[in-house]
Structure formats: structure tokens, C-alpha cells
Amino acid sequence: MPGFTQQYKDLSPSRRLLLGPGPSLVHPRVLRAMSTPLIGHLDPEFLVIMDEIQELLRWLFQTDNSFTIAVSGTGSAAMETAIVNLIEPGDRVIVGMNGIFGARIAQMVTRCGGTVVEIQADWGTPIPLDQIAHQLQAAGPIKAVAIVHAETSTGVWQPLDNLGALCHGHEALLIVDTVTSLGGLPVKVDEWDIDACYSATQKCLSCPPGLAPLTLSDRALHVIQNRNTPCQSWYLDCTLVADYWTKGKRTYHHTAPISMAYALREALRLIHEEGLDARFARHQRNSQALRAGLEALGFTLVPAPGHSLLTLTCVALPEWLDDKTIRSRLLHEFHIEVGGGLGPLAGKVWRIGLMGESSTFDSVVTLLAALEHLSSQANPSVQPGKAVSAALQKYNTWPR
Amino acid sequence: MPGFTQQYKDLSPSRRLLLGPGPSLVHPRVLRAMSTPLIGHLDPEFLVIMDEIQELLRWLFQTDNSFTIAVSGTGSAAMETAIVNLIEPGDRVIVGMNGIFGARIAQMVTRCGGTVVEIQADWGTPIPLDQIAHQLQAAGPIKAVAIVHAETSTGVWQPLDNLGALCHGHEALLIVDTVTSLGGLPVKVDEWDIDACYSATQKCLSCPPGLAPLTLSDRALHVIQNRNTPCQSWYLDCTLVADYWTKGKRTYHHTAPISMAYALREALRLIHEEGLDARFARHQRNSQALRAGLEALGFTLVPAPGHSLLTLTCVALPEWLDDKTIRSRLLHEFHIEVGGGLGPLAGKVWRIGLMGESSTFDSVVTLLAALEHLSSQANPSVQPGKAVSAALQKYNTWPR
């Protein structure tokens, strides 16, 4: 037995303004919901909570899909759920690869024995839909097309126009990653004809990480029910999971994360109270104010024009700004978290999230004021006040 | 978009005395920890919390294993993590099957392409270790032996004497499921030579479900590092997960369930304050008091003599007691949850958990008093007071 002398102190993390790629700030009502004493995961009252979560998730995903649940894991668990249930050995899958998360999907497809047909695009640019169309024609039978709606590693907002119809015209399923869009940008599962759509709780839903929304179309369910091989995961097997989530069945599969379900229900209830249109408008307005301020400081948007996410702003750093030093000072002196770059963008960009509860004008002004202060020390030509003024002007002139 | 008219009310679940197979009651300090505002999953302060969780889990598992973490999912996710990382297609695995959870392990082995060598035992009896020894000799090269220490479906406490040495003498790994024992019964990973040992948070740790402790020996890690095929799961791949949990690396893999980590740290801190010996003694004493009371009412222990768990008591119902009616009345009239039987035991047994915070004399007396009341209505020969008295006597004469 290892000896240890350390005493474990009261939990007392520092205050943080969470403006990274997730987690975002969590509303006090959601925090309070988690402190509710537990009931059993098969308690009739818990089953009602699950029904409500399903109903609210359908509203949020804008779908009638009966299979609409929260996977018992974080966003990557929902990604893996979609892939391991839909893909079998030998299946060919077109994957849009222009960032970390497309690459992650491709890895999962490979680990299922599937073959990845890559559609590459530069980091910062969207996947050209015409190349998907071309590969659907050229690459032989395709089981599915998988694409990231909001690429968390680059801040790219991927257009999905008519992609569902295009896929279905070739008997392919459409899988869409909405981890950084659901709850902050419109995600219209039925209108866009998406077959598998997943997200995470700790981004635009402003709920702590630990659950991951997933919805599957009836077409996707039909594919799952007619697999030739069993799903390689027992934990994520949708046929088993469905038996627990389906009204009237409620067969024990695994123990649901009860406190997280409390939190998700409350987070969804808050979104429902705000309304989707008001919520999307809020994300847009604060995002535009932030951009104006960042551009005034010399930051430049990484995504191609017209493709910047409104939930997560990915900006290239001015030459005079040292990534690690300034991010560390933001964290330690101002209690502000922003995200650094991943992969080839490490050290070169920041990823600034204004998601859910973090999407407020307070967040924008606080971050810009802190940045102005630190920037003017690093570069005397930075005029204090300029960035905040630019943001303020954009915010105040925003059409109501 | 589906229409819905229902209004979503404040979260207000009924009070519950949780005496089922999990979740168990959660200490107010753990509930409060979850309501702590979030910090980022790569925040330097969060990495310290992870270090502390690892240190406390090593203490609890009684191991020096460097790989000792909490999997981002519930107990079955940790089971799947152990299996998918250690087992490759073609591997032969001896699985002890005397309940639901042994059968679950076998399913996971099969889904990895492994071959299961079943050691069957009747539900309620432990796996005969001599049959494992025989199969290790007879069944050709065996990659691993997997066995359940505390079978949640039958209440059987499995002896593990010398099993580690036996396995290693045949170059086999030992995988042990301690979902319903860790924190309530001794689990000595190093002394018992276990290579992969996993648990869940919502049983004897009295932490909400959502994380699952897992420890791997260096021998297990060596096997993982020398696999011929990639791990079929990306989300549960221990080589990737280790890079996030290892001091000095801390490479992003997936977003950790931050609030659950807060809860687990606090639950482990409470266990540390109580001390393992005191905690095990408490579980033993309350369990013996419960048994005395149940036997006075005509319940009989399901497990073979000497093999009843002290954390979860599985009892056959007296003939005159109707499972569903009385369980429902316990829940709705007395706010008490006990577990029903699974599989072939459905309708015939109850599974009564006295785990973690639920293991108190209050729990025992409250349950027995309610049961006496309901039983005397169903069967006039039941003498009210007898069960509580029997429990009280056992409790008070228990050696300190």
C-alpha cells in the first residue's frame, strides 16, 4: 500500500471565466440541480426525467426521431456510438477532414474495420460539398458520409446544404458532429435529413461534461437493426441502450449518470425558457462584438471568410503576442480561460468560446479589457480602450 | 419540430432511502462538491484534482499501480475498458459465469473477437477455483481469467485465494470486477496479484454514477503496449487515456466529466477520513444486523453459506410475500428502494444494498420496520417487532 502524508483539503478551485472550447460556464440552477439527492436509475420518477430529457432534446435537435437520448459519456463517446453502431467491417465511409475532429471520426471508422474515403481540406476551410458529391459517384458504394458541423479545432462553420438529400440519393447515411453548434447555432436534424447527429453537454448547452446528446433517424435505426455483425461495443450498443430509454421497456442496461441527468434536464429547461431564436441571436451578437474587439487588437480570423463559427472564434495571434505567456497571465491574473491551438495550429491561434452561459457581453468586455492591458505591455503601439470600444460599438449597433 | 405543451417544472424528486444495488445514498458533502463552479479539464488546478483522485484510488485499491484512473463512464464502461484493451481477436479468456455480470464480461470478450472458456456455477454459488485451475491446464493458452468479486445479481462473495499466482503461473492475466465490493469490502490489488481491477462510483463509494475506477498492473500495461491490433475503442483506449492522466503529459484526449471528478474526490476523501478498517467493520456490522432481521421475517439468504456479500444482501422472498406489490409499497409509502431479482431470479429475490452512506443502523431499522408493517398485513402470523428486535440484538452484541 502506498504511503501518503498529504492531507486532502476542501475542494476550492479558483474562480474561472470559461471562454475556451469547453466547458463553458454553468448556470447556478444547473449546479444546484446536481446537488439534488439521488433517486434510483429505474425509479418511476427518474423515468419521467428521462422522458423529459428526450422531449427537450428532440426540440433542440429539431427532430421527431424516437431515438433521441443522452449517451453516458462525453462528446467523443457519442461520436463513437454513432460510428460503432452504423459502420461494419468493409464499409466505406466518406469523412470530411479539415481538423482534429474529422480525423477522430476517421480513426473510429478504421477501428470498426471500415474504410475511410478522405475528403481533405486545409485547416480553416470548410469541406467542399462538391467533392463529397464526386466521391459518392466515384468511390463505389458508400455506407455513410461523416462531417463536422462546427470544427472545434479550427472554428470552421461547415455548410450542410442539401447534403442529406445528396447522401440519400446514393443510399448513404449522413452523420453530423454538432458538438460545438447544438444549442448555439441552428441544428435542424429533420429538415437537413441527418441520420446520426451527436453533441456534447459542456459546450453550447452549458451543462457540465459527462453526457452526450445523440439522435438517430429511423433510416439509421433500420441499418442498425439489420447489421450483419454485432456492434463491437456493448456499452454503446444502441439496440441495448434503446431498451432502457424506450417508454414501456425500460430494461436495465447500465446505471445512468443520475446527477448528470438532473443537470442536463435543468440546462435544457433554461434553453427552452430562453427560446432557440433568442439564444441564437444572443450568440451571434456577442460573437460579432468579440470579433470587432479582437480585430482592433490585431487578431485575425482563422476560418475562411463567411465560415467562422459564432460559438467558437478561432483567431491567429498577432506576431508580438506570445501564446503561452499571455494565456497563462489571462488565467492566473484575470481568471480567464481561453483555448490554445491544437495540432498544426498550436502556438499560433486561440480558440475563444462564447457558448451558452459564457456568451454574454460581460464575457466579451472582460476578456478584451484584460487582453488590452496585457497587449499594451507587450506592444506599446496597442492603444488601451480601442478593442473594448470597437466591441461596444458593434454590440450597440446590432439590429434588435 | 415536435410540438409540446408540457411545462417543465422544478426538479423535485421524492426523498428516497436507497437500499437497492446502487446508487447508494450520497453524502451531503459530495452533493455540495458537485455544485462547485467548473474549471477547465486542462486547468492546472484540475490536473491537481486528478492527481489526488489517482492517489486516493491507489490507496483504496491497495496498489502502487501507476495506471489507476477513473474511466469517463459508468461501471460497465470500465468493464469494457479492461476487456477491449487486454483482449485481441483469437484470445482465449476464462470467464466465471454465475450471474449477470460474468455473462456481461463474456459478451464483451466475444465482441472483441475473443473466445470465452466458460466456468459455470449455479446462480448463488461461487465459481470453483479448482475448475479455473483445471481449465488453465486443459484449455490451451489462456490470455486472461475474468471473474466477479461481488456478483451484484446474486449477492455472492467470490473467494480469490491465490488466483493471481495461479493465473500468472500460466501466463494469464487476472481481471477482477469489484463493482459492488470496492470501498465496502477489502480489495487488495497488489497482494492478490490482480492485473485489471475495476469498479463503479455509485455503490460502496457513495458517489453518483458517471465515473468508474480502474487500475492496471504493469504486466497488463505491457500487454496493452504490445498488442498486435489497435484497441477497437478509441474512447476507451488506455494508451490514449493514459496520456491525459499521466503527470507531465496531460495530452488532451476527451473532456473529463469535471463535476463528477469533484464528486469522486470528495467521496474518496470521506472514505479516507473514515479509514478502510473502520469502513469495512461498519459494513459488516450493519449487514449482520440486517440479515438477522430478514431471517426473523422468513427471508433466506440466496448465496451458498459463507458466500453472502456484506455490501449487498440477496434474499429469497417468503412465499406469502408478493415481490412487485411490496416493493412498490416500500417505494411509494416508505420512500425505500430495494432491488428486485434479475434474470432467473426475477420475482423471487430481493437485493438489498447497505453500501457506503446507505450502510447505517438507521437504514436497517427503517427498512425492517416498514417490512414488518407490510408483512403483518400480508401474513397475520408475522409478529411486528420481531425483526427489528433481532437486528437490534445482533447490532448491540457485535464485537467492537
Short mmCIF file of N, CA, C and O in Angstrom, two decimals, chain B residues 298 317-322:
data_model
loop_
_atom_site.label_atom_id
_atom_site.label_comp_id
_atom_site.label_asym_id
_atom_site.label_seq_id
_atom_site.Cartn_x
_atom_site.Cartn_y
_atom_site.Cartn_z
N GLY B 298 -38.54 -14.40 7.78
CA GLY B 298 -38.75 -15.54 6.90
C GLY B 298 -38.02 -15.45 5.56
O GLY B 298 -38.19 -16.31 4.69
N LEU B 317 -37.54 -14.45 -1.20
CA LEU B 317 -38.73 -13.92 -0.52
C LEU B 317 -39.52 -15.05 0.13
O LEU B 317 -39.58 -16.16 -0.41
N PRO B 318 -40.13 -14.79 1.29
CA PRO B 318 -41.06 -15.77 1.84
C PRO B 318 -42.21 -15.98 0.85
O PRO B 318 -42.54 -15.08 0.08
N GLU B 319 -42.79 -17.16 0.87
CA GLU B 319 -43.83 -17.50 -0.11
C GLU B 319 -45.00 -16.52 -0.12
O GLU B 319 -45.58 -16.25 -1.17
N TRP B 320 -45.35 -16.04 1.04
CA TRP B 320 -46.55 -15.19 1.14
C TRP B 320 -46.29 -13.74 0.71
O TRP B 320 -47.19 -12.91 0.71
N LEU B 321 -45.03 -13.42 0.33
CA LEU B 321 -44.71 -12.03 0.02
C LEU B 321 -44.67 -11.82 -1.49
O LEU B 321 -43.89 -12.48 -2.20
N ASP B 322 -45.50 -10.92 -1.98
CA ASP B 322 -45.53 -10.65 -3.43
C ASP B 322 -44.51 -9.55 -3.76
O ASP B 322 -44.60 -8.42 -3.27
#
